[in-house]
CSV table of C-alpha atoms in Angstrom, one decimal:
chain,number,residue,atom,x,y,z
J,708,UNK,CA,-36.8,13.1,-2.3
J,709,UNK,CA,-35.4,9.7,-0.2
J,710,UNK,CA,-33.7,10.7,3.2
J,711,UNK,CA,-33.3,6.9,4.0
J,712,UNK,CA,-29.3,7.4,3.8
J,713,UNK,CA,-29.0,5.5,7.0
J,714,UNK,CA,-30.5,2.2,5.5
J,715,UNK,CA,-27.3,0.7,4.5
J,716,UNK,CA,-25.6,-2.1,6.5
J,717,UNK,CA,-24.1,-0.8,9.8
J,718,UNK,CA,-26.8,2.4,10.0
J,719,UNK,CA,-30.6,1.9,11.4
J,720,UNK,CA,-32.8,3.6,8.8
J,721,UNK,CA,-34.3,6.7,9.6
J,722,UNK,CA,-37.9,6.8,10.8
J,723,UNK,CA,-40.3,8.5,8.4
J,724,UNK,CA,-41.4,10.8,11.0
J,725,UNK,CA,-37.6,12.1,11.6
J,726,UNK,CA,-36.1,15.4,10.3
J,727,UNK,CA,-33.6,14.5,7.3
J,728,UNK,CA,-30.3,14.5,8.6
J,729,UNK,CA,-28.5,17.9,6.6
J,730,UNK,CA,-26.4,15.6,4.7
J,731,UNK,CA,-29.3,13.8,2.7
J,732,UNK,CA,-29.1,16.7,-0.2
J,733,UNK,CA,-25.6,15.4,-1.0
J,734,UNK,CA,-25.7,11.8,-0.5
J,735,UNK,CA,-28.9,11.3,-2.3
J,736,UNK,CA,-29.5,11.2,-6.1
J,737,UNK,CA,-30.1,14.5,-8.2
J,738,UNK,CA,-33.2,15.1,-9.5
J,739,UNK,CA,-33.5,18.6,-11.0
J,740,UNK,CA,-29.7,19.7,-11.2
J,741,UNK,CA,-27.8,16.4,-11.9
J,742,UNK,CA,-24.8,18.0,-13.7
J,743,UNK,CA,-24.4,21.0,-11.5
J,744,UNK,CA,-22.2,21.1,-8.2
J,745,UNK,CA,-23.0,20.5,-4.9
J,746,UNK,CA,-24.6,23.2,-3.5
J,747,UNK,CA,-22.9,25.9,-0.9
J,748,UNK,CA,-25.5,25.5,1.8
J,749,UNK,CA,-25.1,21.8,1.3
J,750,UNK,CA,-21.6,21.7,1.8
J,751,UNK,CA,-21.8,23.6,4.6
J,752,UNK,CA,-24.2,21.6,6.4
J,753,UNK,CA,-22.0,18.6,5.8
J,754,UNK,CA,-18.9,21.0,7.2
J,755,UNK,CA,-21.1,21.6,10.3
J,756,UNK,CA,-21.4,18.1,11.4
J,757,UNK,CA,-17.6,17.9,12.1
J,758,UNK,CA,-18.1,20.5,14.8
J,759,UNK,CA,-20.1,17.6,16.7
J,760,UNK,CA,-19.2,14.3,17.9
J,761,UNK,CA,-17.0,11.8,16.3
J,762,UNK,CA,-20.0,9.4,15.5
J,763,UNK,CA,-21.8,12.0,13.6
J,764,UNK,CA,-18.5,12.6,11.9
J,765,UNK,CA,-18.2,9.0,11.2
J,766,UNK,CA,-21.9,8.4,10.2
J,767,UNK,CA,-21.6,11.4,7.8
J,768,UNK,CA,-18.3,10.1,6.2
J,769,UNK,CA,-19.8,6.5,5.8
J,770,UNK,CA,-23.2,8.2,4.6
J,771,UNK,CA,-21.3,10.1,1.5
J,772,UNK,CA,-19.1,6.9,0.7
J,773,UNK,CA,-22.1,4.3,0.7
J,774,UNK,CA,-23.5,6.5,-1.7
J,775,UNK,CA,-20.5,6.9,-3.6
J,776,UNK,CA,-20.1,2.8,-3.4
J,777,UNK,CA,-23.7,2.3,-4.3
J,778,UNK,CA,-24.3,4.3,-7.3
J,779,UNK,CA,-23.9,3.6,-11.0
J,780,UNK,CA,-24.4,7.4,-12.2
J,781,UNK,CA,-21.3,9.4,-12.6
J,782,UNK,CA,-22.8,12.8,-11.8
J,783,UNK,CA,-23.5,11.3,-8.3
J,784,UNK,CA,-20.4,10.0,-8.2
J,785,UNK,CA,-18.5,13.0,-9.0
J,786,UNK,CA,-20.6,14.8,-7.0
J,787,UNK,CA,-19.7,12.8,-3.8
J,788,UNK,CA,-16.0,12.8,-4.6
J,789,UNK,CA,-16.2,16.7,-5.0
J,790,UNK,CA,-18.1,16.9,-1.7
J,791,UNK,CA,-15.2,14.6,-0.2
J,792,UNK,CA,-12.8,17.1,-1.4
J,793,UNK,CA,-14.1,19.8,0.0
J,794,UNK,CA,-14.1,17.9,3.5
J,795,UNK,CA,-10.4,17.2,3.0
J,796,UNK,CA,-9.7,20.9,2.2
J,797,UNK,CA,-12.1,22.6,4.7
J,798,UNK,CA,-13.4,19.8,7.2
J,799,UNK,CA,-12.4,19.7,10.5
J,800,UNK,CA,-10.0,17.4,12.1
J,801,UNK,CA,-12.8,14.6,13.7
J,802,UNK,CA,-14.4,14.9,9.8
J,803,UNK,CA,-11.2,14.8,7.8
J,804,UNK,CA,-9.9,11.8,10.2
J,805,UNK,CA,-12.9,10.0,9.4
J,806,UNK,CA,-11.3,9.6,5.6
J,807,UNK,CA,-7.5,9.4,6.4
J,808,UNK,CA,-7.9,6.6,8.2
J,809,UNK,CA,-8.8,4.3,5.9
J,810,UNK,CA,-6.9,4.5,2.6
J,811,UNK,CA,-4.1,3.6,3.5
J,812,UNK,CA,-5.0,0.3,5.4
J,813,UNK,CA,-8.0,-0.4,2.2
J,814,UNK,CA,-10.8,-0.1,4.4
J,815,UNK,CA,-14.5,0.9,3.9
J,816,UNK,CA,-13.4,4.0,2.8
J,817,UNK,CA,-11.4,3.4,0.5
J,818,UNK,CA,-12.9,5.6,-2.4
J,819,UNK,CA,-12.3,2.5,-4.6
J,820,UNK,CA,-13.9,3.8,-7.9
J,821,UNK,CA,-11.2,2.5,-10.5
J,822,UNK,CA,-13.6,0.1,-11.9
J,823,UNK,CA,-16.0,2.7,-11.9
J,824,UNK,CA,-18.5,2.3,-15.1
J,825,UNK,CA,-21.6,4.1,-16.1
J,826,UNK,CA,-22.6,2.7,-19.4
J,827,UNK,CA,-25.7,4.5,-20.6
J,828,UNK,CA,-24.1,6.1,-23.4
J,829,UNK,CA,-21.1,7.9,-24.7
J,830,UNK,CA,-21.2,10.8,-22.3
J,831,UNK,CA,-21.7,9.5,-19.3
J,832,UNK,CA,-19.0,6.6,-20.5
J,833,UNK,CA,-16.4,9.5,-20.9
J,834,UNK,CA,-17.8,10.9,-17.6
J,835,UNK,CA,-16.7,7.7,-15.9
J,836,UNK,CA,-13.5,8.0,-16.9
J,837,UNK,CA,-13.6,11.1,-14.5
J,838,UNK,CA,-14.6,9.9,-11.9
J,839,UNK,CA,-11.9,7.4,-11.8
J,840,UNK,CA,-9.6,9.4,-12.6
J,841,UNK,CA,-10.3,12.3,-9.8
J,842,UNK,CA,-10.8,9.5,-7.0
J,843,UNK,CA,-7.1,8.2,-7.4
J,844,UNK,CA,-6.1,12.2,-7.3
J,845,UNK,CA,-8.0,12.2,-3.9
J,846,UNK,CA,-6.7,8.8,-2.6
J,847,UNK,CA,-2.9,9.7,-3.8
J,848,UNK,CA,-3.7,13.2,-1.6
J,849,UNK,CA,-4.6,11.0,1.1
J,850,UNK,CA,-2.3,9.0,1.5
J,851,UNK,CA,0.1,11.4,1.3
J,852,UNK,CA,-1.0,13.3,4.1
J,853,UNK,CA,-1.0,10.2,6.6
J,854,UNK,CA,2.6,10.3,5.2
J,855,UNK,CA,3.8,14.2,5.5
J,856,UNK,CA,1.3,14.7,8.5
J,857,UNK,CA,-0.4,17.5,7.1
J,858,UNK,CA,-3.4,17.9,4.3
J,859,UNK,CA,-2.6,19.2,0.6
J,860,UNK,CA,-4.8,21.7,0.1
J,861,UNK,CA,-4.9,25.6,0.1
J,862,UNK,CA,-5.4,25.8,3.4
J,863,UNK,CA,-2.5,24.0,4.2
J,864,UNK,CA,0.1,26.3,6.1
J,865,UNK,CA,3.3,25.4,4.7
J,866,UNK,CA,5.5,27.6,7.2
J,867,UNK,CA,4.0,25.9,10.8
J,868,UNK,CA,5.2,22.5,8.6
J,869,UNK,CA,9.2,23.8,7.7
J,870,UNK,CA,10.3,23.0,11.0
J,871,UNK,CA,9.3,19.9,10.8
J,872,UNK,CA,10.9,19.6,7.3
J,873,UNK,CA,14.7,20.7,8.2
J,874,UNK,CA,14.3,18.0,11.3
J,875,UNK,CA,13.5,15.3,8.6
J,876,UNK,CA,16.6,12.5,8.5
J,877,UNK,CA,17.4,12.0,4.6
J,878,UNK,CA,15.3,8.8,4.4
J,879,UNK,CA,12.2,10.3,5.8
J,880,UNK,CA,12.7,13.4,2.9
J,881,UNK,CA,12.9,10.9,0.3
J,882,UNK,CA,9.9,9.3,1.0
J,883,UNK,CA,7.9,12.4,1.5
J,884,UNK,CA,9.4,13.9,-2.2
J,885,UNK,CA,8.5,10.1,-3.5
J,886,UNK,CA,4.5,10.3,-2.2
J,887,UNK,CA,4.3,13.7,-3.4
J,888,UNK,CA,5.5,13.2,-7.0
J,889,UNK,CA,3.0,10.4,-6.6
J,890,UNK,CA,0.5,12.9,-6.5
J,891,UNK,CA,1.1,15.1,-9.5
J,892,UNK,CA,1.9,11.3,-11.5
J,893,UNK,CA,-2.2,11.1,-10.3
J,894,UNK,CA,-2.7,14.6,-11.9
J,895,UNK,CA,-1.0,13.8,-14.9
J,896,UNK,CA,-2.9,10.7,-15.7
J,897,UNK,CA,-6.4,12.5,-16.5
J,898,UNK,CA,-8.1,11.2,-19.8
J,899,UNK,CA,-7.7,12.2,-22.8
J,900,UNK,CA,-11.4,13.6,-23.4
J,901,UNK,CA,-10.5,17.4,-22.4
J,902,UNK,CA,-13.7,18.4,-24.2
J,903,UNK,CA,-15.9,16.9,-21.1
J,904,UNK,CA,-14.6,20.2,-19.0
J,905,UNK,CA,-17.8,21.9,-20.4
J,906,UNK,CA,-19.5,19.8,-18.1
J,907,UNK,CA,-20.3,21.3,-14.8
J,908,UNK,CA,-18.9,19.0,-12.5
J,909,UNK,CA,-15.9,17.8,-14.3
J,910,UNK,CA,-15.2,21.5,-14.8
J,911,UNK,CA,-15.1,21.8,-10.6
J,912,UNK,CA,-13.2,18.8,-10.1
J,913,UNK,CA,-10.6,20.1,-12.5
J,914,UNK,CA,-10.3,23.3,-10.6
J,915,UNK,CA,-10.3,21.8,-7.4
J,916,UNK,CA,-7.4,19.7,-8.9
J,917,UNK,CA,-5.6,22.8,-10.1
J,918,UNK,CA,-5.7,24.4,-6.8
J,919,UNK,CA,-3.8,20.9,-5.0
J,920,UNK,CA,-2.0,20.9,-7.6
J,921,UNK,CA,-0.9,23.9,-6.4
J,922,UNK,CA,-0.6,23.1,-3.0
J,923,UNK,CA,1.4,19.8,-3.7
J,924,UNK,CA,4.1,22.2,-6.1
J,925,UNK,CA,4.5,24.1,-2.5
J,926,UNK,CA,5.4,20.7,-0.6
J,927,UNK,CA,7.6,19.7,-2.9
J,928,UNK,CA,9.4,23.2,-3.2
J,929,UNK,CA,10.1,23.4,0.2
J,930,UNK,CA,11.6,19.8,0.5
J,931,UNK,CA,13.4,20.1,-2.5
J,932,UNK,CA,15.1,23.7,-0.9
J,933,UNK,CA,16.1,21.6,2.0
J,934,UNK,CA,17.7,18.9,-0.4
J,935,UNK,CA,19.5,21.4,-2.0
J,936,UNK,CA,21.4,22.6,1.4
J,937,UNK,CA,21.9,18.9,2.3
J,938,UNK,CA,23.4,17.7,-1.3
J,939,UNK,CA,27.2,18.2,-0.5
J,940,UNK,CA,26.1,15.6,2.3
J,941,UNK,CA,24.0,13.5,0.3
J,942,UNK,CA,24.7,9.6,-0.3
J,943,UNK,CA,25.4,8.3,-3.7
J,944,UNK,CA,21.7,6.6,-3.3
J,945,UNK,CA,20.3,9.5,-2.2
J,946,UNK,CA,21.5,11.4,-4.8
J,947,UNK,CA,20.5,8.3,-7.4
J,948,UNK,CA,17.0,8.3,-5.7
J,949,UNK,CA,16.5,12.0,-5.8
J,950,UNK,CA,17.4,12.0,-9.0
J,951,UNK,CA,14.6,9.4,-10.4
J,952,UNK,CA,11.9,11.5,-8.3
J,953,UNK,CA,12.5,14.4,-10.3
J,954,UNK,CA,12.8,12.7,-13.2
J,955,UNK,CA,9.9,11.1,-12.7
J,956,UNK,CA,8.2,14.5,-12.1
J,957,UNK,CA,9.8,16.5,-15.2
J,958,UNK,CA,8.0,13.3,-17.0
J,959,UNK,CA,4.3,15.2,-15.9
J,960,UNK,CA,4.8,18.6,-16.7
J,961,UNK,CA,3.6,18.4,-20.5
J,962,UNK,CA,0.3,16.7,-19.6
J,963,UNK,CA,-0.2,18.7,-16.7
J,964,UNK,CA,0.4,21.8,-18.8
J,965,UNK,CA,-2.4,20.4,-21.4
J,966,UNK,CA,-4.9,19.9,-18.1
J,967,UNK,CA,-4.1,23.7,-16.3
J,968,UNK,CA,-3.7,25.0,-19.9
J,969,UNK,CA,-6.0,28.4,-18.5
J,970,UNK,CA,-4.2,28.4,-15.2
J,971,UNK,CA,-0.9,30.9,-14.2
J,972,UNK,CA,1.8,28.7,-14.6
J,973,UNK,CA,4.5,28.2,-12.0
J,974,UNK,CA,7.8,28.7,-13.9
J,975,UNK,CA,9.4,29.4,-10.5
J,976,UNK,CA,8.7,25.7,-9.2
J,977,UNK,CA,9.9,23.8,-12.9
J,978,UNK,CA,13.0,26.5,-12.0
J,979,UNK,CA,13.7,24.9,-9.0
J,980,UNK,CA,13.2,21.7,-10.4
J,981,UNK,CA,15.6,21.6,-12.7
J,982,UNK,CA,18.6,23.3,-10.5
J,983,UNK,CA,17.5,20.5,-8.4
J,984,UNK,CA,18.2,17.9,-10.7
J,985,UNK,CA,21.4,19.0,-12.4
J,986,UNK,CA,23.0,18.9,-8.2
J,987,UNK,CA,21.7,16.2,-7.8
J,988,UNK,CA,22.6,14.3,-11.2
J,989,UNK,CA,26.6,16.0,-10.4
J,990,UNK,CA,26.3,14.3,-6.9
J,991,UNK,CA,25.7,11.2,-8.1
J,992,UNK,CA,28.4,11.3,-10.4
J,993,UNK,CA,30.7,12.6,-8.2
J,994,UNK,CA,29.6,9.4,-5.9
J,995,UNK,CA,29.7,7.2,-8.7
J,996,UNK,CA,33.2,8.1,-9.0
J,997,UNK,CA,34.0,8.1,-5.7
J,998,UNK,CA,32.3,4.3,-5.0
J,999,UNK,CA,34.7,3.4,-8.3
J,1000,UNK,CA,38.0,4.7,-7.0
J,1001,UNK,CA,37.4,2.9,-3.5
J,1002,UNK,CA,37.1,-0.5,-5.2
J,1003,UNK,CA,39.6,0.2,-7.4
J,1004,UNK,CA,42.0,0.7,-4.5
J,1005,UNK,CA,40.4,-1.9,-2.7
J,1006,UNK,CA,40.5,-4.5,-5.6
J,1007,UNK,CA,44.3,-3.4,-5.7
J,1008,UNK,CA,45.2,-3.9,-2.1
J,1009,UNK,CA,44.1,-7.9,-2.1
J,1010,UNK,CA,45.5,-8.5,-5.2
J,1011,UNK,CA,48.9,-7.5,-3.6
J,1012,UNK,CA,51.2,-9.7,-2.5
J,1013,UNK,CA,54.6,-10.0,-1.5
J,1014,UNK,CA,57.0,-11.7,-4.6
J,1015,UNK,CA,58.6,-15.1,-4.7
J,1016,UNK,CA,61.5,-16.8,-5.4
J,1017,UNK,CA,61.2,-20.4,-6.9
J,1018,UNK,CA,64.1,-22.3,-7.4
J,1019,UNK,CA,63.9,-23.4,-11.1
J,1020,UNK,CA,66.1,-26.4,-12.4
J,1021,UNK,CA,67.8,-25.8,-15.0
J,1022,UNK,CA,70.2,-27.6,-17.3
J,1023,UNK,CA,71.5,-29.2,-14.6
J,1024,UNK,CA,72.1,-25.8,-12.5
J,1025,UNK,CA,69.3,-24.1,-10.3
J,1026,UNK,CA,69.0,-20.7,-11.6
J,1027,UNK,CA,66.9,-18.3,-9.5
J,1028,UNK,CA,64.1,-17.1,-11.5
J,1029,UNK,CA,61.9,-14.2,-9.9
J,1030,UNK,CA,58.3,-15.3,-10.3
J,1031,UNK,CA,55.7,-13.3,-8.3
J,1032,UNK,CA,53.0,-15.6,-6.7
J,1033,UNK,CA,49.5,-13.9,-6.1
J,1034,UNK,CA,47.4,-14.9,-3.0
J,1035,UNK,CA,44.1,-16.4,-3.8
J,1036,UNK,CA,41.7,-13.4,-3.6
J,1037,UNK,CA,38.5,-13.8,-1.7
């Protein structure tokens, strides 16, 4: 197995007599089990590096990203993405920070698999579409984590985040809901080739996506509950924006049911979405009526003016003809 994973630009190559770094098996091409997810002890070795220094953590993530960007093998790419998901879900702050710092700015750690293609045969071509999908899902998760200040994973502690949610401004609350709905939209953009889940790597990716989907639902639900508490104080624009987000969310439901068909459904979440939508639409319509009445009142005030009587000559005498002259409107 080739252990020279540091040979990429910016990293000195390892000496041939040096012991291989613990993450070498993950970033090297699989030679015996290409269709299997990364082994537990390999993942554990990567996660252990997060308990060391920041330079070591940076080198670890750089090696995996270099492998991801440098391969044209769909199986290798999926292994890299699955490994990175382990980092997001279970890694230390130092290790995760090496990932979360870059996507927003589009730096070198941006996954950049939107154009990935493995055209060796029909199977690898189909698997490539799942590589692109899962890469987009992970990217949306990391981008959301920068805005929310919390990673979307089963290990996220929602109770510690509740105080932060209640202290948010309405505009910030809507921004967070918007980015969370973006994760759900990426999840729903999965390829139509659902039969590919027979592939162990794709099955693993979908399984992790299901876990993150449930975590995303929890994050959205906490914020929708806060929106319900504030709904009477919402402006017309805020109610309209919330309604648009909820419509986008509901448009994803049918496809997500197809993707996670064998997994437990979260009907309580969708009940909350539906109830919040009804309340947001009512508040939006009430706000629209208030705006309409207010505009009408201002219009009447602008056109109202004092009646002026003009003296008009008629039949040789002056008749008083009442004529209302409206002042020019601005």
